[in-house]
Short mmCIF file of C-alpha atoms in Angstrom, two decimals:
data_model
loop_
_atom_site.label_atom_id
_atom_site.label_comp_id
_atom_site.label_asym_id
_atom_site.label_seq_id
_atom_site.Cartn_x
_atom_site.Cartn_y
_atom_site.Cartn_z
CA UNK D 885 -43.90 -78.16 213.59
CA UNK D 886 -45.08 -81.74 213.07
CA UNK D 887 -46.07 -82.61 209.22
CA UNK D 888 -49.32 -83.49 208.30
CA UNK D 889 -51.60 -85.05 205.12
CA UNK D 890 -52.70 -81.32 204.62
CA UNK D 891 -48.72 -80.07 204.68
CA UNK D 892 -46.05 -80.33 202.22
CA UNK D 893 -42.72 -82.17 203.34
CA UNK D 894 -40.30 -80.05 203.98
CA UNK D 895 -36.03 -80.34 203.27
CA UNK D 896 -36.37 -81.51 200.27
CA UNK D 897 -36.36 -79.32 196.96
CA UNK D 898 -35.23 -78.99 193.72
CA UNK D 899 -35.37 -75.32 193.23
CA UNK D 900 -31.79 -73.53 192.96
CA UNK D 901 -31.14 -70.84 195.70
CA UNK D 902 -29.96 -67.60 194.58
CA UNK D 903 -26.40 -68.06 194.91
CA UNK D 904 -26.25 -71.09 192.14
CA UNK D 905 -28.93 -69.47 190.14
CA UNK D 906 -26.85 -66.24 189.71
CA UNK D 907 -24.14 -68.37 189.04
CA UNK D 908 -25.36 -70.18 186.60
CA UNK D 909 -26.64 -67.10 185.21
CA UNK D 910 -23.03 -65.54 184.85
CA UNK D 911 -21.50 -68.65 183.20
CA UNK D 912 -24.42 -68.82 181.11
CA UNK D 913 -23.62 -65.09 179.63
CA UNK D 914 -19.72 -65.70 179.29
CA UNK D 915 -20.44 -69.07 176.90
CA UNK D 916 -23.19 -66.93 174.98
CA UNK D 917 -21.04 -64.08 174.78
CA UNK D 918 -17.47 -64.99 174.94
CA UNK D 919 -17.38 -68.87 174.09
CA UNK D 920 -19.75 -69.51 171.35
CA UNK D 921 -18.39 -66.75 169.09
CA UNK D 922 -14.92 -68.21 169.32
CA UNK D 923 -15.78 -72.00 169.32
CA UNK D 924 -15.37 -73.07 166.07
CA UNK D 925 -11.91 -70.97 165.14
CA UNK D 926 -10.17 -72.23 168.06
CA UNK D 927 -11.85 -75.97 167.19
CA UNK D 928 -10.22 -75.38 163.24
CA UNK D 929 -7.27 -74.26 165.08
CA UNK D 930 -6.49 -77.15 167.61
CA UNK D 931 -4.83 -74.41 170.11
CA UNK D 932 -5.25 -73.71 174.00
CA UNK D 933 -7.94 -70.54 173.59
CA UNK D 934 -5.59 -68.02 175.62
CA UNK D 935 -7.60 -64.99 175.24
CA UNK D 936 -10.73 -66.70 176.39
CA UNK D 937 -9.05 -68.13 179.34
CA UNK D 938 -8.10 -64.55 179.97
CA UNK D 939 -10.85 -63.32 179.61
CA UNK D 940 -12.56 -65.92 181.83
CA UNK D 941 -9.83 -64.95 184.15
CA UNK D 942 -10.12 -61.19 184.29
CA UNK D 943 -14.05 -61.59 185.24
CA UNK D 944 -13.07 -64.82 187.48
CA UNK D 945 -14.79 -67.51 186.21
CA UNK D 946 -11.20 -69.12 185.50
CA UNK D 947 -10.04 -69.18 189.37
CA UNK D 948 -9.55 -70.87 192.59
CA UNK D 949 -11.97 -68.93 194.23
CA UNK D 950 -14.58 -69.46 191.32
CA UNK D 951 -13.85 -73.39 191.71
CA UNK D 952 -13.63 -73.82 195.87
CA UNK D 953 -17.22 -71.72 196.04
CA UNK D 954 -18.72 -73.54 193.78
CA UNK D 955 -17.30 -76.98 194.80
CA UNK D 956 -17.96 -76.18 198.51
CA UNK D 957 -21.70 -74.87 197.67
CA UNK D 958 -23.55 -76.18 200.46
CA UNK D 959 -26.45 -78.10 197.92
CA UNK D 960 -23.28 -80.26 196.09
CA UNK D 961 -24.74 -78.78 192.47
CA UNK D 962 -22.72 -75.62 192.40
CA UNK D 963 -20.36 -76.94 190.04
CA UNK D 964 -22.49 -79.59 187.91
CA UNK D 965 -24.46 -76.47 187.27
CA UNK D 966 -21.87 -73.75 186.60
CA UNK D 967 -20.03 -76.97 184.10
CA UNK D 968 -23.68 -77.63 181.77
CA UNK D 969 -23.66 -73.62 181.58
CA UNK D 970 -19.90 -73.76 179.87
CA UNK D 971 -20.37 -76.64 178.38
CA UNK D 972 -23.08 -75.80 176.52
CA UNK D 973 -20.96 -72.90 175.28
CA UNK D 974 -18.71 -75.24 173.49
CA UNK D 975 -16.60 -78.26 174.98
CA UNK D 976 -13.36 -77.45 173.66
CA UNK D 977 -13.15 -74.23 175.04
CA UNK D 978 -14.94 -75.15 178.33
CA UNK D 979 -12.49 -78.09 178.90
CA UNK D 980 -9.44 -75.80 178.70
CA UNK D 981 -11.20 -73.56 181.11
CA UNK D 982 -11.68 -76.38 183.62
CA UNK D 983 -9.32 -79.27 182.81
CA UNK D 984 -7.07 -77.65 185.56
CA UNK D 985 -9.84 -78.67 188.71
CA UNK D 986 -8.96 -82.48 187.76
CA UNK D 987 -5.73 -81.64 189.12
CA UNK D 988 -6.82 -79.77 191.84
CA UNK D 989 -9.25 -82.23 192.51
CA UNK D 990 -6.52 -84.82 193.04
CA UNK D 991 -4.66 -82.87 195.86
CA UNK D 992 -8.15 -82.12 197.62
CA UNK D 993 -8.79 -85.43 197.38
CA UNK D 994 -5.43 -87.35 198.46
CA UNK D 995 -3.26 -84.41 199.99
CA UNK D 996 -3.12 -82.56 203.33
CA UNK D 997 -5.09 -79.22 203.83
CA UNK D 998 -0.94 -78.00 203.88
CA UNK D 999 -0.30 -79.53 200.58
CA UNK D 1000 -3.83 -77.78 199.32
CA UNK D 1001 -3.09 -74.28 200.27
CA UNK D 1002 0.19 -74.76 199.00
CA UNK D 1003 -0.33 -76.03 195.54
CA UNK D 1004 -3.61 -75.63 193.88
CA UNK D 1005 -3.11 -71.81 194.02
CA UNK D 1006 0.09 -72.32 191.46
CA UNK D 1007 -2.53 -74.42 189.41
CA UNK D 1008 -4.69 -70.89 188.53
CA UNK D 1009 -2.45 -68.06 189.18
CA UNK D 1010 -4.03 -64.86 188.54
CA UNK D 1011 -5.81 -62.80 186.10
CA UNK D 1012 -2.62 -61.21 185.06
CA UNK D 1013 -0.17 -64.35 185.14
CA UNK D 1014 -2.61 -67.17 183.89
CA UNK D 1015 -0.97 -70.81 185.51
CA UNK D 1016 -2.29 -74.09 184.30
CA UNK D 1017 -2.51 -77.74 186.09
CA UNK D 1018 -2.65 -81.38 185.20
CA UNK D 1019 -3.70 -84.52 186.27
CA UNK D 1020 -1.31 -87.19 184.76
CA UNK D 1021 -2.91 -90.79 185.19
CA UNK D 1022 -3.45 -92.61 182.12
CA UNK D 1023 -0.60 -94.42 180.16
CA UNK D 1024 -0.08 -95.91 176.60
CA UNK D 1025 -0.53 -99.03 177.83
CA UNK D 1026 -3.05 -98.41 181.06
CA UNK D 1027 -5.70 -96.10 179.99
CA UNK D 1028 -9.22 -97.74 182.21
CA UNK D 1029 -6.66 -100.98 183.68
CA UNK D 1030 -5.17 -98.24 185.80
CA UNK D 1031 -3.57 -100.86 188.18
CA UNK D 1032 -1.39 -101.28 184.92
CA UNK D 1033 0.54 -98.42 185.67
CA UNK D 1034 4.12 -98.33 184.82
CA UNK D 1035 5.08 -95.35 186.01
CA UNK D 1036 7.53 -95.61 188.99
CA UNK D 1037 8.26 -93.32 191.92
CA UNK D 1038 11.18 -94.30 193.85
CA UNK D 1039 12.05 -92.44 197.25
CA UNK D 1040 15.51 -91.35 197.72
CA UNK D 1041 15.63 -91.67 201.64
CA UNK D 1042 19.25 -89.46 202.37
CA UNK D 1043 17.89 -86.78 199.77
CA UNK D 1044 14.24 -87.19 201.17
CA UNK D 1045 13.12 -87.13 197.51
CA UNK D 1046 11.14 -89.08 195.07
CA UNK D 1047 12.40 -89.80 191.46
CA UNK D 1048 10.17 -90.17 188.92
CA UNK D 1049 10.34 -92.31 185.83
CA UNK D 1050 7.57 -92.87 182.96
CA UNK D 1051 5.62 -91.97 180.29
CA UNK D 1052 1.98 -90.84 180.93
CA UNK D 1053 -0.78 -89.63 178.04
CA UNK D 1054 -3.91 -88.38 177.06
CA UNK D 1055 -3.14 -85.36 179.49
CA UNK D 1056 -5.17 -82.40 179.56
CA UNK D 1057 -2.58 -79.44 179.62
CA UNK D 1058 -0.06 -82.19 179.58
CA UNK D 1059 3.53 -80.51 179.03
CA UNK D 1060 2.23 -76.74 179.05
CA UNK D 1061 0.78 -77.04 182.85
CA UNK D 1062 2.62 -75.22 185.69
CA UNK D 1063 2.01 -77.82 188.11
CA UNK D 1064 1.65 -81.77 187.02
CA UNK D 1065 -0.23 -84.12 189.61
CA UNK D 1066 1.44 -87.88 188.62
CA UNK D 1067 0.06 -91.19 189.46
CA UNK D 1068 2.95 -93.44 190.11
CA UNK D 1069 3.14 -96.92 191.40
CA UNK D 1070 5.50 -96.82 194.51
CA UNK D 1071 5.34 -100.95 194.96
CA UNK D 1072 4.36 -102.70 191.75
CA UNK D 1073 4.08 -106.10 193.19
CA UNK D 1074 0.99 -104.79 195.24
CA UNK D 1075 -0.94 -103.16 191.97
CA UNK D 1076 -3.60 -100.70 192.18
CA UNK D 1077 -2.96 -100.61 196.11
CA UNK D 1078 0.60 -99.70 195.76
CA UNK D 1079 0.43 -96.22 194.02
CA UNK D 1080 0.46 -93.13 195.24
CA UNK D 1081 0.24 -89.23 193.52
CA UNK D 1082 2.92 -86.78 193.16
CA UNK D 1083 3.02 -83.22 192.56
CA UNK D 1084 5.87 -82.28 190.47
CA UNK D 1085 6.10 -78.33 190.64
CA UNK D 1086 6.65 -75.74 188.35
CA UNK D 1087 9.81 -75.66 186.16
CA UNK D 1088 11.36 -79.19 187.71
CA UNK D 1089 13.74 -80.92 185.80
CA UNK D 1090 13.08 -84.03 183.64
CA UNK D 1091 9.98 -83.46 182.91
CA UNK D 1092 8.78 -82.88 179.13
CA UNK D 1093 5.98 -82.51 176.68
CA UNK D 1094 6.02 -85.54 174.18
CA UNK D 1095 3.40 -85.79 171.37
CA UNK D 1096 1.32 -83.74 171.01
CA UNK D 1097 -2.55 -85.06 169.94
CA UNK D 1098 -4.48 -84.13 166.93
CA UNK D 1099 -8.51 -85.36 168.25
CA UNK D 1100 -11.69 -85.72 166.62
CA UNK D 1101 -13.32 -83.32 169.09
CA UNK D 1102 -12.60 -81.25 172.01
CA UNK D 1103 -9.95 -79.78 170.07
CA UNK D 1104 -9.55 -76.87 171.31
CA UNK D 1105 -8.11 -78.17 174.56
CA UNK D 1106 -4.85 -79.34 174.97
CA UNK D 1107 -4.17 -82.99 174.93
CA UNK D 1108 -0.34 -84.38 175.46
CA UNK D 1109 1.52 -87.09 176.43
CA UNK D 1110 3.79 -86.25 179.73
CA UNK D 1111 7.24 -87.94 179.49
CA UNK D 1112 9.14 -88.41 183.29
CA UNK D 1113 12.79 -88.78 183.15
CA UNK D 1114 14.78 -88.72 186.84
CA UNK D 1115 12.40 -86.08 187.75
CA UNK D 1116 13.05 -85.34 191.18
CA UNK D 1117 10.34 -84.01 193.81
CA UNK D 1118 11.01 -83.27 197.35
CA UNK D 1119 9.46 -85.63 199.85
CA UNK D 1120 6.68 -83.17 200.59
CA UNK D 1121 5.27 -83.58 197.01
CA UNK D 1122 4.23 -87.06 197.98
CA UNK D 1123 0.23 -86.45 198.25
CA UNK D 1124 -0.75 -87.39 201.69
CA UNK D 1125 2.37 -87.51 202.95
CA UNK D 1126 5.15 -90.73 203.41
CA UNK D 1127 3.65 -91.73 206.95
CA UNK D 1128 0.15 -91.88 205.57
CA UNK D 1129 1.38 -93.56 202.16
CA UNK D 1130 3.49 -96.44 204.37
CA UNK D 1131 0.36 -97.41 206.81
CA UNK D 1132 -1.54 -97.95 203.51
CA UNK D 1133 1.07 -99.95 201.71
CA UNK D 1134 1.66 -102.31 205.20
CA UNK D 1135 -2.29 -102.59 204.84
CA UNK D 1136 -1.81 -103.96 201.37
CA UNK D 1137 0.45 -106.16 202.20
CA UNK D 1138 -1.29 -107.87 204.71
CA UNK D 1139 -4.36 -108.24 202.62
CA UNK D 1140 -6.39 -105.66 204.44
CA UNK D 1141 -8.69 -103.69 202.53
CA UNK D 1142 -7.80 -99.62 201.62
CA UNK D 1143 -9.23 -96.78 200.81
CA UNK D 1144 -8.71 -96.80 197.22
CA UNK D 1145 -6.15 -96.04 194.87
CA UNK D 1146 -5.18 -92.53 193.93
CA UNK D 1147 -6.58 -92.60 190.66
CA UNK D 1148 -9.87 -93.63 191.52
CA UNK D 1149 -10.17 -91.69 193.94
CA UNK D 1150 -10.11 -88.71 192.45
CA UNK D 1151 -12.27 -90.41 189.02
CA UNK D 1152 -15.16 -90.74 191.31
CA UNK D 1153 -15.20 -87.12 192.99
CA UNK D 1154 -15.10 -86.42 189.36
CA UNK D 1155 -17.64 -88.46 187.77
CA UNK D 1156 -20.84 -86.29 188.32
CA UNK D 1157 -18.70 -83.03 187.29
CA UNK D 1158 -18.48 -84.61 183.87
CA UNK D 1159 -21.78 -86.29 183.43
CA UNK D 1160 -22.78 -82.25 183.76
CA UNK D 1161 -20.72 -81.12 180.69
CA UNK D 1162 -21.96 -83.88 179.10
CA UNK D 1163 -25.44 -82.49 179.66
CA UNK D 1164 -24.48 -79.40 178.59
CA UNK D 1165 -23.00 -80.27 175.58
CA UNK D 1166 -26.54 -82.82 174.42
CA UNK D 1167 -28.54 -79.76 175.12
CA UNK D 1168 -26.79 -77.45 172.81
CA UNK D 1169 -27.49 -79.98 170.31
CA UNK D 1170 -31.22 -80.15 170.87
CA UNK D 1171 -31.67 -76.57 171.49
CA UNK D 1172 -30.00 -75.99 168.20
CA UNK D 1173 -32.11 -78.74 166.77
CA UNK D 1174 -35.71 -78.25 168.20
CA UNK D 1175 -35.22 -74.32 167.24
CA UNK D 1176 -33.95 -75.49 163.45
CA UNK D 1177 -37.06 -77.81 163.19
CA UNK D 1178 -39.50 -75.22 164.31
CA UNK D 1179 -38.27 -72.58 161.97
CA UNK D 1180 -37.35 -75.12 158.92
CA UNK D 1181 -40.31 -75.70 156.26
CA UNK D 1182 -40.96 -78.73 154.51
CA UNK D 1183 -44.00 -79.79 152.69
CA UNK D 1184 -45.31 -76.43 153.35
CA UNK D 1185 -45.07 -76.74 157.26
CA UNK D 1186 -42.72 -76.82 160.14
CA UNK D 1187 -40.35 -79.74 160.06
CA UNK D 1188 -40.72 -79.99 163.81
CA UNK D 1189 -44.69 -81.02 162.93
CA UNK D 1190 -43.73 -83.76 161.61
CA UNK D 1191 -44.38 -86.53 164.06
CA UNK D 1192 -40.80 -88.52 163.63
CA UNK D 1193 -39.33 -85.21 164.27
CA UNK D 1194 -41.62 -84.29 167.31
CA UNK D 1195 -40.78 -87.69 169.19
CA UNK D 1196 -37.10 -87.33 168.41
CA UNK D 1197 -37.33 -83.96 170.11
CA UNK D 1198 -39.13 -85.19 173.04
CA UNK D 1199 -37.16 -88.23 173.78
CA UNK D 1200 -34.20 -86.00 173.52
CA UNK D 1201 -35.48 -83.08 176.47
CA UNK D 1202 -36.49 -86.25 178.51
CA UNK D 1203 -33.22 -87.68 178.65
CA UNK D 1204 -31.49 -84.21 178.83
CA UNK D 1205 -33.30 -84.20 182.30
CA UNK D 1206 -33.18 -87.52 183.20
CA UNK D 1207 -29.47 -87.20 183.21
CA UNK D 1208 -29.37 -83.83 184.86
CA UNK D 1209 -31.07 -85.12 187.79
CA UNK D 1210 -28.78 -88.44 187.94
CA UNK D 1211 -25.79 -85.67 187.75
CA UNK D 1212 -27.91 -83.49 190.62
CA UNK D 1213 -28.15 -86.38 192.70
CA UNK D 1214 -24.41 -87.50 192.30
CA UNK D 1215 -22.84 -84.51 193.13
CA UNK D 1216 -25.20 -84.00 196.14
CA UNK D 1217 -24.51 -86.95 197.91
CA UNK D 1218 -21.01 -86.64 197.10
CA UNK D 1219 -21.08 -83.05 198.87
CA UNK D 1220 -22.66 -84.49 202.06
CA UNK D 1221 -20.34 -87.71 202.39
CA UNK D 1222 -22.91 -90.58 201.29
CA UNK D 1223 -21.36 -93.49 199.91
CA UNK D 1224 -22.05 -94.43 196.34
CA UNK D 1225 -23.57 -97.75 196.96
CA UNK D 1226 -24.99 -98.13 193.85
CA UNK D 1227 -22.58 -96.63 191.88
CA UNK D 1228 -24.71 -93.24 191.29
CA UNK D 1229 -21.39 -91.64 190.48
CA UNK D 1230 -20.82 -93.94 187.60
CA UNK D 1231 -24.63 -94.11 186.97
CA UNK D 1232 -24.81 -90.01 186.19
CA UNK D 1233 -21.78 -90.52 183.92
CA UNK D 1234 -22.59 -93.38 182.37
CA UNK D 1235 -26.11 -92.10 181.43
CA UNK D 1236 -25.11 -88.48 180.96
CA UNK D 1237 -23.06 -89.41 178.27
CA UNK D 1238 -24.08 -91.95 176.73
CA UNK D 1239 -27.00 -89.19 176.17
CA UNK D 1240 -24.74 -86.74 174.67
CA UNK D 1241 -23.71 -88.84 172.23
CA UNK D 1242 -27.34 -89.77 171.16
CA UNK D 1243 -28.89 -86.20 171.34
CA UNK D 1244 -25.90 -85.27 169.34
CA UNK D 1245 -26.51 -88.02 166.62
CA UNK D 1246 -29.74 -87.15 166.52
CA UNK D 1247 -29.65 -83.26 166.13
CA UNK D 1248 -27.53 -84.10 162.61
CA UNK D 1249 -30.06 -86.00 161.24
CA UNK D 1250 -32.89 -83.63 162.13
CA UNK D 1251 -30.73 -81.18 160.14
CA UNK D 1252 -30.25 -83.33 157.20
CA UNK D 1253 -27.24 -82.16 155.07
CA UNK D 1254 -26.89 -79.05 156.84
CA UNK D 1255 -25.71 -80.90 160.08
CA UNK D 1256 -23.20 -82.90 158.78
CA UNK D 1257 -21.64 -79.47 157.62
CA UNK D 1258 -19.50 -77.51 159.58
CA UNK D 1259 -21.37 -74.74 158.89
CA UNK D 1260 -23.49 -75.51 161.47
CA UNK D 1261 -22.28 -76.38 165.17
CA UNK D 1262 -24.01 -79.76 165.70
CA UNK D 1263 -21.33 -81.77 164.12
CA UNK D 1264 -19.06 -80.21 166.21
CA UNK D 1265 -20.71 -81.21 169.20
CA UNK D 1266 -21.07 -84.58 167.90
CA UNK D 1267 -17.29 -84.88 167.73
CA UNK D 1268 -17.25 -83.47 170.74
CA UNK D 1269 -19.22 -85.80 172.84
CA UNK D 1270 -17.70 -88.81 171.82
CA UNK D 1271 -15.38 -87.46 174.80
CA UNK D 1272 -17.46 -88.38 177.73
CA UNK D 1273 -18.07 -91.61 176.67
CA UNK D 1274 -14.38 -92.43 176.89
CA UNK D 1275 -12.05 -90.29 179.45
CA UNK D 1276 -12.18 -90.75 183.40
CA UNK D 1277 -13.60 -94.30 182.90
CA UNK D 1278 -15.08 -95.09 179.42
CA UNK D 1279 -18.63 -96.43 179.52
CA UNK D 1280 -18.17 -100.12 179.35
CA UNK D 1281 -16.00 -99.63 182.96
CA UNK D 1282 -18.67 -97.73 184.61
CA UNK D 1283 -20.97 -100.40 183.56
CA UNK D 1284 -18.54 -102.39 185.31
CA UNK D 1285 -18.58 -100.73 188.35
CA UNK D 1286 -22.26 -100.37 188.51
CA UNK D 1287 -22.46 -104.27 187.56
CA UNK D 1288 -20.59 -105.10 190.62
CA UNK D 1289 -21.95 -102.37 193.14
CA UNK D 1290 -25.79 -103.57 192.16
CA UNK D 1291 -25.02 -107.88 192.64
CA UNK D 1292 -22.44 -107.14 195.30
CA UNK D 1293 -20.14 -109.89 193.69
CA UNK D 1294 -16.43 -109.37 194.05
CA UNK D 1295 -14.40 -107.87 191.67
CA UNK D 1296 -12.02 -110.28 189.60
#
């Protein structure tokens, strides 16, 4: 039926269907119920939160049927959704219950459908036997530069293995993980272009937990720097496979463009997924805030009357869902294979949160003395969002990459 001045458009709509709605529903219960009243022991404690990952587990929420429904939800919000819901519960916690997706994110994104089925299942185990993964990237001396990496993976043709060497940090379940996923450079001389990502499985030899981090937020989820000594992976641990891996390094060295690097790659699959738990996390605060300032008397009235107070609170819900919809957007065109000309990946981060940080800010001063105690939780999410602004591509690069997607000059 032809459209008319009379007739709305149709196939386009922001509404949720049931599925995500229900979803988002049940996550929003388990952070309520499960999260919030846990949050700040586990964030005094700087621990992994086992029993909330088991419990998460026993209901499925922490599971690779949980992630692959959401991630493969037809509208591309699924998870973006499902990640403000736990987020909102608390960071810390929420970022131990889905730090392992980065890794399994990686071998979606560079591996064979083979190397999927085979590994990402060891990356959740089961309710009963709880496994862990982790993406290993960043490195004490290549954090955003990651064409700095120093890590080296060199193959060991008669053994058809790779041998790992290097020192990677700032990894979430870094060292406690079942199954590591390592960026390694495989030709130095070629940079960026000549790395490629390992899994190393369970139990493998050589590899070890160094420090250990003590953060300013997000403590509650593990943090750790990954230390690689001769650890030795059989050929079929090599992402993508060696065939794959060798057309892209001849490509290099003949100047021809790529595909990417394996970092990247799986940074900007990610983006959007974080710019939601940065929403999540900025509309805690301003929940907590706008609720405080209605209910808080001074001068004989409602602090939230107060018209400094009322704008705060306003500018704060518009941003809230000004970055939503930049996340929305993201992670649907991500879902149906459009290309991020304009950097909307980094754009959704980048605004989402920078917003968290500023919502955050803002909910401690509307509570006075009270919010700079930790007697109340919005300090803790201040700590907390500092986060977003810094891991899987700190603000200043996605400015960067926005910079350069928006004047279309080449990168130097």
């Amino acid at each position: 039926m032809s459209e008319t001045a009379d007739s709305p458009a149709t196939g386009f709509s922001l509404e949720l269907d049931e599925d995500v709605r229900d979803v988002r529903d049940w996550a929003h219960g388990f952070a309520r119920d499960v999260i919030r009243p846990a949050a700040a022991e586990w964030d005094e404690r700087e621990e992994t939160p086992w029993p909330v990952l088991q419990e998460a587990a026993k209901i499925g929420l922490y599971s690779l049927d949980f992630f692959a429904t959401q991630w493969l939800e037809p509208s591309g919000v699924g998870i973006p959704v499902a990640f403000e819901e736990l987020y909102w519960g608390d960071p810390g916690i929420a970022l131990s219950i889905t730090g392992t997706a980065l890794a399994a994110v990686a071998v979606a994104g560079n591996g064979s459908q083979e190397q999927l089925f085979e590994w990402v299942p060891q990356m959740f185990g089961s309710a009963d036997d709880i496994k862990l993964g982790a993406f290993c990237s960043s490195e004490p001396d290549a954090g955003s530069d990651v064409s700095a990496i120093r890590t080296r993976a060199a193959y060991d043709e008669a053994a058809d293995e790779w041998v790992l060497n290097g020192t990677k940090t700032w990894a979430t379940n870094g060292g406690i993980a079942d199954v590591h996923v390592v960026v390694a450079s495989v030709e130095p001389e070629l940079g960026s272009r000549g790395q490629a990502s390992f899994v190393v499985p369970p139990g493998t030899p050589g590899l070890s937990q160094g420090q250990k981090f003590t953060k300013h937020g997000i403590r509650a989820s593990h943090t750790a720097e990954v230390v690689l000594d001769e650890v030795r992976v059989p050929g079929r641990c090599l992402l993508g496979g060696k065939e794959r891996l060798d057309e892209r390094l001849a490509r290099a060295r003949e100047g021809r463009s790529s595909k990417g690097q394996a970092a990247m790659r799986t940074f900007e699959a990610s983006r959007p997924s974080v710019g939601a738990m940065a929403v999540g996390c900025a509309r805690a605060a301003y929940e907590y805030a706008r609720d405080y300032a209605v209910q808080r008397e001074q001068f004989g009235r409602p602090l939230a009357d107060n018209q400094a107070v009322a704008f705060t609170l306003a500018d704060m819900a518009t941003r809230i869902d000004a970055a939503r919809l930049l996340v929305w957007r993201a992670a649907w065109m991500a879902r149906n294979d459009k290309d991020f000309a304009q950097a909307e990946g980094s754009m959704s981060k980048l605004f989402a949160s920078e917003t968290a940080t500023w919502v955050t800010q803002n909910a401690i001063r509307i509570l006075g003395g009270n919010g700079y105690t930790r007697e109340y939780p919005v300090e803790r999410w201040h700590r907390d969002a500092t986060i977003f602004t810094i891991f899987e591509g700190a603000s200043e690069i996605q400015r960067l990459i926005i910079g350069r997607a928006v004047t279309g000059l080449p990168v130097r």
